[in-house]
Coordinates of C-alpha atoms and ligand atoms in Angstrom, one line a residue:
M1 CA -3.1 6.4 -6.1
S2 CA -5.8 5.2 -8.4
N3 CA -6.0 1.6 -9.6
T4 CA -6.1 1.5 -13.4
E5 CA -5.6 -2.3 -13.7
T6 CA -8.3 -4.4 -15.2
H7 CA -6.6 -7.7 -15.9
P8 CA -4.4 -8.9 -13.0
A9 CA -1.6 -11.3 -14.1
E10 CA -0.8 -14.7 -12.7
M11 CA 1.6 -14.8 -9.7
N12 CA 4.9 -16.6 -9.6
C13 CA 5.7 -18.4 -6.4
A14 CA 9.3 -19.3 -6.3
A15 CA 10.3 -22.7 -4.9
G16 CA 13.2 -23.3 -2.5
P17 CA 16.6 -24.5 -3.8
D18 CA 15.6 -28.1 -3.4
G19 CA 12.2 -27.5 -5.0
T20 CA 10.3 -27.4 -1.7
R21 CA 8.1 -24.5 -0.5
P22 CA 10.3 -21.8 1.0
A23 CA 10.0 -20.6 4.6
L24 CA 8.7 -17.4 3.1
Q25 CA 6.3 -17.2 0.2
V26 CA 7.9 -15.0 -2.4
L27 CA 5.4 -12.6 -4.1
T28 CA 6.9 -11.2 -7.3
P29 CA 5.6 -7.8 -8.5
R30 CA 3.9 -7.0 -11.8
D31 CA 4.3 -3.8 -13.7
V32 CA 1.2 -1.7 -13.9
P33 CA 0.8 1.7 -15.6
L34 CA -0.9 4.4 -13.6
G35 CA -2.5 5.7 -16.7
G36 CA -2.1 9.0 -18.7
P37 CA -0.1 9.8 -21.8
R38 CA 3.4 9.4 -20.2
A39 CA 2.2 6.9 -17.6
M40 CA 4.4 6.3 -14.6
R41 CA 4.7 2.6 -13.9
V42 CA 4.4 0.9 -10.5
R43 CA 5.3 -2.6 -9.2
R44 CA 2.3 -4.2 -7.6
T45 CA 2.8 -7.1 -5.1
L46 CA -0.7 -6.9 -3.5
P47 CA -3.2 -8.1 -4.3
Q48 CA -2.2 -11.0 -6.5
R49 CA -3.6 -14.4 -7.4
A50 CA -1.9 -16.2 -4.5
R51 CA -2.5 -13.6 -1.9
T52 CA -5.1 -10.8 -1.4
L53 CA -4.0 -9.5 2.0
I54 CA -1.3 -9.4 4.6
G55 CA -3.0 -8.5 7.8
A56 CA -5.4 -5.8 6.6
W57 CA -2.9 -4.6 4.0
C58 CA -4.6 -5.2 0.7
F59 CA -2.7 -3.2 -1.8
A60 CA 1.0 -2.5 -2.3
D61 CA 2.4 -0.4 -5.1
H62 CA 6.1 0.3 -5.2
Y63 CA 7.5 2.8 -7.6
G64 CA 10.7 4.5 -8.6
P65 CA 13.3 5.8 -8.4
D66 CA 11.5 7.5 -11.3
D67 CA 13.1 10.3 -13.3
V68 CA 10.2 12.8 -13.3
S69 CA 11.7 14.7 -16.3
A70 CA 11.2 11.5 -18.4
S71 CA 8.0 10.1 -16.9
G72 CA 6.2 13.3 -16.2
G73 CA 5.9 12.2 -12.6
M74 CA 2.6 11.6 -10.8
D75 CA -0.6 13.3 -11.7
V76 CA -3.6 11.4 -10.4
A77 CA -6.8 13.4 -10.8
P78 CA -9.5 13.4 -8.1
H79 CA -10.8 9.8 -7.6
P80 CA -12.9 8.1 -4.9
H81 CA -12.2 5.5 -2.2
T82 CA -14.5 3.5 0.0
G83 CA -13.9 0.9 2.8
L84 CA -10.1 1.5 3.0
Q85 CA -7.3 3.7 4.3
T86 CA -4.4 4.8 2.0
V87 CA -0.9 5.0 3.3
S88 CA 1.6 7.2 1.4
W89 CA 5.3 6.8 2.2
L90 CA 8.1 8.3 0.1
F91 CA 11.9 7.6 -0.1
S92 CA 12.4 10.7 -2.4
G93 CA 10.4 13.4 -4.0
E94 CA 7.3 15.2 -2.9
I95 CA 3.6 14.8 -3.6
E96 CA 0.8 17.4 -3.1
H97 CA -2.3 15.8 -1.6
R98 CA -5.8 17.3 -1.7
D99 CA -8.9 15.6 -0.5
S100 CA -12.6 16.2 0.0
L101 CA -12.1 16.5 3.8
G102 CA -10.4 19.8 2.9
S103 CA -6.9 18.4 3.6
H104 CA -4.1 20.0 1.6
A105 CA -0.9 18.3 2.5
Y106 CA 2.6 17.5 1.2
V107 CA 3.8 13.9 1.3
R108 CA 7.5 13.9 2.0
P109 CA 10.2 11.3 2.6
G110 CA 10.0 9.7 6.0
E111 CA 6.6 11.2 6.8
L112 CA 3.4 9.1 7.0
N113 CA 0.2 10.3 5.5
L114 CA -2.8 8.1 6.2
M115 CA -6.2 8.9 4.7
T116 CA -9.4 7.2 5.8
G117 CA -11.9 6.8 3.0
G118 CA -14.5 4.8 4.9
H119 CA -18.0 5.7 3.7
G120 CA -16.4 7.8 0.9
I121 CA -13.6 10.3 0.2
C122 CA -12.0 11.6 -2.9
H123 CA -8.4 12.9 -3.4
S124 CA -5.8 14.0 -6.0
E125 CA -2.1 13.3 -5.9
V126 CA 0.4 15.3 -7.9
S127 CA 4.2 15.3 -7.7
T128 CA 5.4 18.9 -7.0
P129 CA 7.4 20.9 -9.6
G130 CA 10.6 20.7 -7.6
T131 CA 10.5 16.9 -7.6
T132 CA 13.2 15.4 -9.8
T133 CA 13.1 11.8 -8.6
L134 CA 9.9 10.1 -7.3
H135 CA 10.4 7.0 -5.2
G136 CA 8.0 5.4 -2.7
V137 CA 5.2 3.1 -1.9
Q138 CA 1.4 3.5 -1.9
L139 CA -0.4 1.0 0.4
W140 CA -4.0 0.4 1.2
V141 CA -5.5 -1.0 4.4
A142 CA -8.9 -2.8 4.3
L143 CA -11.3 -1.5 7.0
P144 CA -13.1 -4.2 9.1
G145 CA -16.9 -4.5 8.5
E146 CA -17.9 -2.6 11.6
H147 CA -15.8 0.4 10.6
R148 CA -16.0 0.3 6.8
D149 CA -18.3 3.3 6.7
A150 CA -16.0 5.3 9.0
P151 CA -16.0 9.1 8.5
R152 CA -13.3 10.8 6.4
D153 CA -10.0 11.3 8.2
F154 CA -6.5 12.4 7.5
Q155 CA -3.5 11.7 9.8
H156 CA 0.1 12.8 9.5
H157 CA 3.1 11.4 11.5
V158 CA 6.8 11.8 11.3
P159 CA 8.4 8.9 13.2
E160 CA 11.7 9.4 14.9
P161 CA 14.3 7.0 13.4
V162 CA 15.3 4.2 15.8
Q163 CA 19.0 3.4 15.6
L164 CA 19.8 -0.4 15.9
E165 CA 23.0 -2.3 15.5
G166 CA 23.8 -1.8 11.8
A167 CA 20.3 -0.9 11.1
R168 CA 17.7 1.9 11.4
A169 CA 13.9 1.7 11.7
R170 CA 11.2 4.2 11.1
V171 CA 7.9 2.9 12.5
F172 CA 5.0 4.6 10.9
L173 CA 2.2 2.3 12.1
G174 CA 2.1 0.0 15.1
T175 CA 5.0 -1.1 17.3
L176 CA 8.5 -2.3 16.4
A177 CA 12.0 -1.9 18.0
G178 CA 10.7 -0.1 21.0
D179 CA 8.8 2.6 19.1
T180 CA 5.1 2.9 18.7
S181 CA 3.3 5.1 16.2
P182 CA 0.5 7.2 17.6
V183 CA -1.5 6.9 14.4
R184 CA -4.9 5.3 14.9
T185 CA -5.9 2.2 12.8
F186 CA -9.1 0.0 12.9
T187 CA -7.2 -3.3 13.1
P188 CA -3.8 -3.9 14.7
L189 CA -1.1 -3.1 12.0
L190 CA 2.6 -2.8 11.6
G191 CA 4.2 -0.5 9.0
A192 CA 7.9 0.4 9.1
E193 CA 10.9 1.3 6.9
L194 CA 14.1 -0.6 7.7
T195 CA 17.6 0.0 6.5
L196 CA 20.4 -2.6 7.0
L197 CA 24.1 -2.0 6.4
P198 CA 26.0 -4.7 4.5
G199 CA 26.8 -7.7 6.8
T200 CA 24.0 -6.9 9.2
T201 CA 21.7 -9.5 10.7
L202 CA 18.7 -8.1 12.5
T203 CA 16.4 -10.2 14.7
L204 CA 13.3 -8.3 15.5
D205 CA 10.7 -9.2 18.1
V206 CA 7.3 -9.3 16.3
D207 CA 3.8 -10.1 17.4
P208 CA 3.3 -13.9 16.8
A209 CA -0.4 -13.2 16.1
F210 CA 0.7 -11.2 13.0
E211 CA 1.5 -12.3 9.5
H212 CA 4.2 -10.2 7.9
G213 CA 5.3 -8.9 4.5
V214 CA 8.9 -7.8 3.7
L215 CA 9.1 -5.6 0.6
V216 CA 12.6 -5.0 -0.8
D217 CA 13.1 -1.4 -2.0
R218 CA 16.9 -1.4 -2.4
G219 CA 19.5 -4.1 -2.3
T220 CA 18.7 -7.7 -1.4
V221 CA 17.8 -9.4 1.9
T222 CA 17.5 -12.9 3.3
A223 CA 14.4 -13.2 5.5
H224 CA 13.9 -16.3 7.5
G225 CA 16.4 -18.0 5.3
T226 CA 14.6 -17.0 2.1
P227 CA 16.5 -14.7 -0.3
L228 CA 14.4 -11.8 -1.6
K229 CA 15.4 -9.7 -4.6
H230 CA 14.6 -6.1 -5.4
A231 CA 10.9 -5.3 -5.5
E232 CA 9.8 -8.8 -4.2
M233 CA 7.6 -9.2 -1.2
G234 CA 8.3 -12.1 1.2
Y235 CA 5.3 -13.3 3.1
A236 CA 5.8 -14.8 6.6
P237 CA 2.7 -16.6 8.1
P238 CA 1.8 -16.0 11.8
N239 CA 3.3 -17.9 14.7
H240 CA 6.8 -16.5 14.3
P241 CA 7.8 -14.5 17.5
T242 CA 10.8 -13.0 15.7
L243 CA 11.8 -11.9 12.2
T244 CA 15.4 -12.4 11.1
L245 CA 16.7 -10.3 8.3
T246 CA 20.2 -10.5 6.8
N247 CA 21.8 -8.1 4.4
D248 CA 24.3 -10.4 2.7
G249 CA 24.8 -8.0 -0.3
P250 CA 27.4 -5.3 -0.9
D251 CA 25.1 -2.3 -0.5
E252 CA 22.8 -0.9 2.1
T253 CA 19.3 -2.6 2.0
R254 CA 16.1 -0.7 2.4
L255 CA 12.8 -2.6 3.2
I256 CA 9.2 -1.9 4.0
L257 CA 7.9 -4.3 6.7
L258 CA 4.1 -4.8 6.9
G259 CA 2.2 -6.8 9.4
G260 CA -1.1 -7.5 11.1
P261 CA -3.3 -10.3 12.3
P262 CA -4.9 -12.3 9.4
F263 CA -7.9 -10.4 8.1
E264 CA -10.6 -13.1 8.1
E265 CA -13.4 -11.2 6.2
E266 CA -13.9 -11.7 2.5
I267 CA -13.8 -8.4 0.6
V268 CA -14.6 -7.3 -2.9
M269 CA -11.9 -4.9 -4.4
W270 CA -12.7 -3.2 -7.6
W271 CA -11.0 0.0 -9.0
N272 CA -10.6 2.2 -5.9
F273 CA -13.4 0.7 -3.9
I274 CA -13.6 -2.0 -1.2
G275 CA -17.0 -3.5 -0.4
R276 CA -18.4 -6.8 0.7
S277 CA -20.6 -7.5 -2.4
H278 CA -21.0 -6.7 -6.1
E279 CA -23.9 -4.4 -5.1
D280 CA -21.7 -2.4 -2.7
I281 CA -19.3 -1.7 -5.5
A282 CA -22.0 -1.0 -8.1
K283 CA -23.5 1.5 -5.7
A284 CA -20.2 3.2 -4.9
R285 CA -19.5 3.5 -8.7
R286 CA -23.0 5.0 -9.2
D287 CA -22.5 7.4 -6.3
W288 CA -19.2 8.6 -7.8
M289 CA -20.6 9.2 -11.2
E290 CA -23.8 10.8 -10.1
G291 CA -24.1 11.7 -6.4
D292 CA -22.3 13.8 -3.8
R293 CA -21.3 10.9 -1.5
F294 CA -17.6 11.6 -2.0
G295 CA -17.5 15.4 -1.7
V296 CA -15.3 17.6 -3.8
V297 CA -11.6 18.2 -4.1
T298 CA -10.8 21.9 -4.5
G299 CA -7.6 23.3 -6.0
Y300 CA -6.9 20.5 -8.5
E301 CA -6.5 21.8 -12.1
G302 CA -8.3 19.4 -14.3
D303 CA -11.2 17.0 -14.4
R304 CA -11.8 14.2 -12.0
L305 CA -11.3 10.6 -13.0
P306 CA -14.4 8.8 -14.4
A307 CA -15.0 5.3 -13.1
P308 CA -14.3 2.4 -15.5
E309 CA -17.3 0.3 -16.7
L310 CA -18.2 -2.4 -14.2
P311 CA -17.5 -5.9 -15.4
T312 CA -20.5 -7.7 -16.8
I313 CA -19.8 -10.7 -14.6
A314 CA -20.7 -10.1 -10.9
L315 CA -17.6 -9.4 -8.7
K316 CA -17.0 -12.1 -6.2
P317 CA -15.7 -11.7 -2.6
R318 CA -12.2 -12.9 -2.0
G319 CA -10.5 -14.1 1.2
R320 CA -6.9 -13.6 2.3
A321 CA -5.4 -16.4 0.4
R322 CA -6.4 -19.1 -2.1
Ligands
LIG1 MN1 -6.1 7.1 -4.2

């Protein structure tokens, strides 16, 4: 996924019923077009004004179910990344992935694709002709300073579903509900899909050193006593040894659970790059426009994406919350 947004909107932090701060911070999404003539739209919950990161998770786009015959689906031309990993997770549809490592892969429902764009990678993402409905999430993970120039990498994993009382988990990163993903990350992370039948309350043991995000894909859920609506992300701070989720609605609920220890470094995120300074970003942009730092995607029909103009004001590093 390529970030086309240039003017992030204000965030809206809901208060509890009595006007107090809720147990979970509610991050509401904003609508962002992916660009192009029949642009597909995504719901972005990270980053936003009130929260840049949850663990090392620094970007969360949620899209669909999208009728591809109306929207044209996804067609993101080759574009670069630095200092981050991309996580693609689908609920329906199929995306063809090509990158400058030489990977040619298909992103399918229930299958993790994690791409490392440390020092520099570029990739294209196109929904396949057989896709009628596209529905999923695109997530980014910030790399810690000592690994931000990591070599290009691409990992694929199909987690075995874990059956729980009234619920099911697919753990694509980290450990939850007795399952551990073999996929390597540079900081401890949790990434899982959860489904809860109506009337189910699920109490999960989680790492108390982690902060967590609960993104609602379908239905509604009450997390730590805080109701979350469709497409909202609930943020739970560290020091909770359990996470309690209740589906009190009439339909099955589907969630994405993210977690990790607070990422204490300040980062600069601009377009598809993560760095530590304005100069890092300016150099990555120059290298994309002129050099061969990012390699070449083969097999994509069309031109690669040009970088937008850098803002005239210097980009400033941001911490995890403000
Ligand atoms: Mn991308």
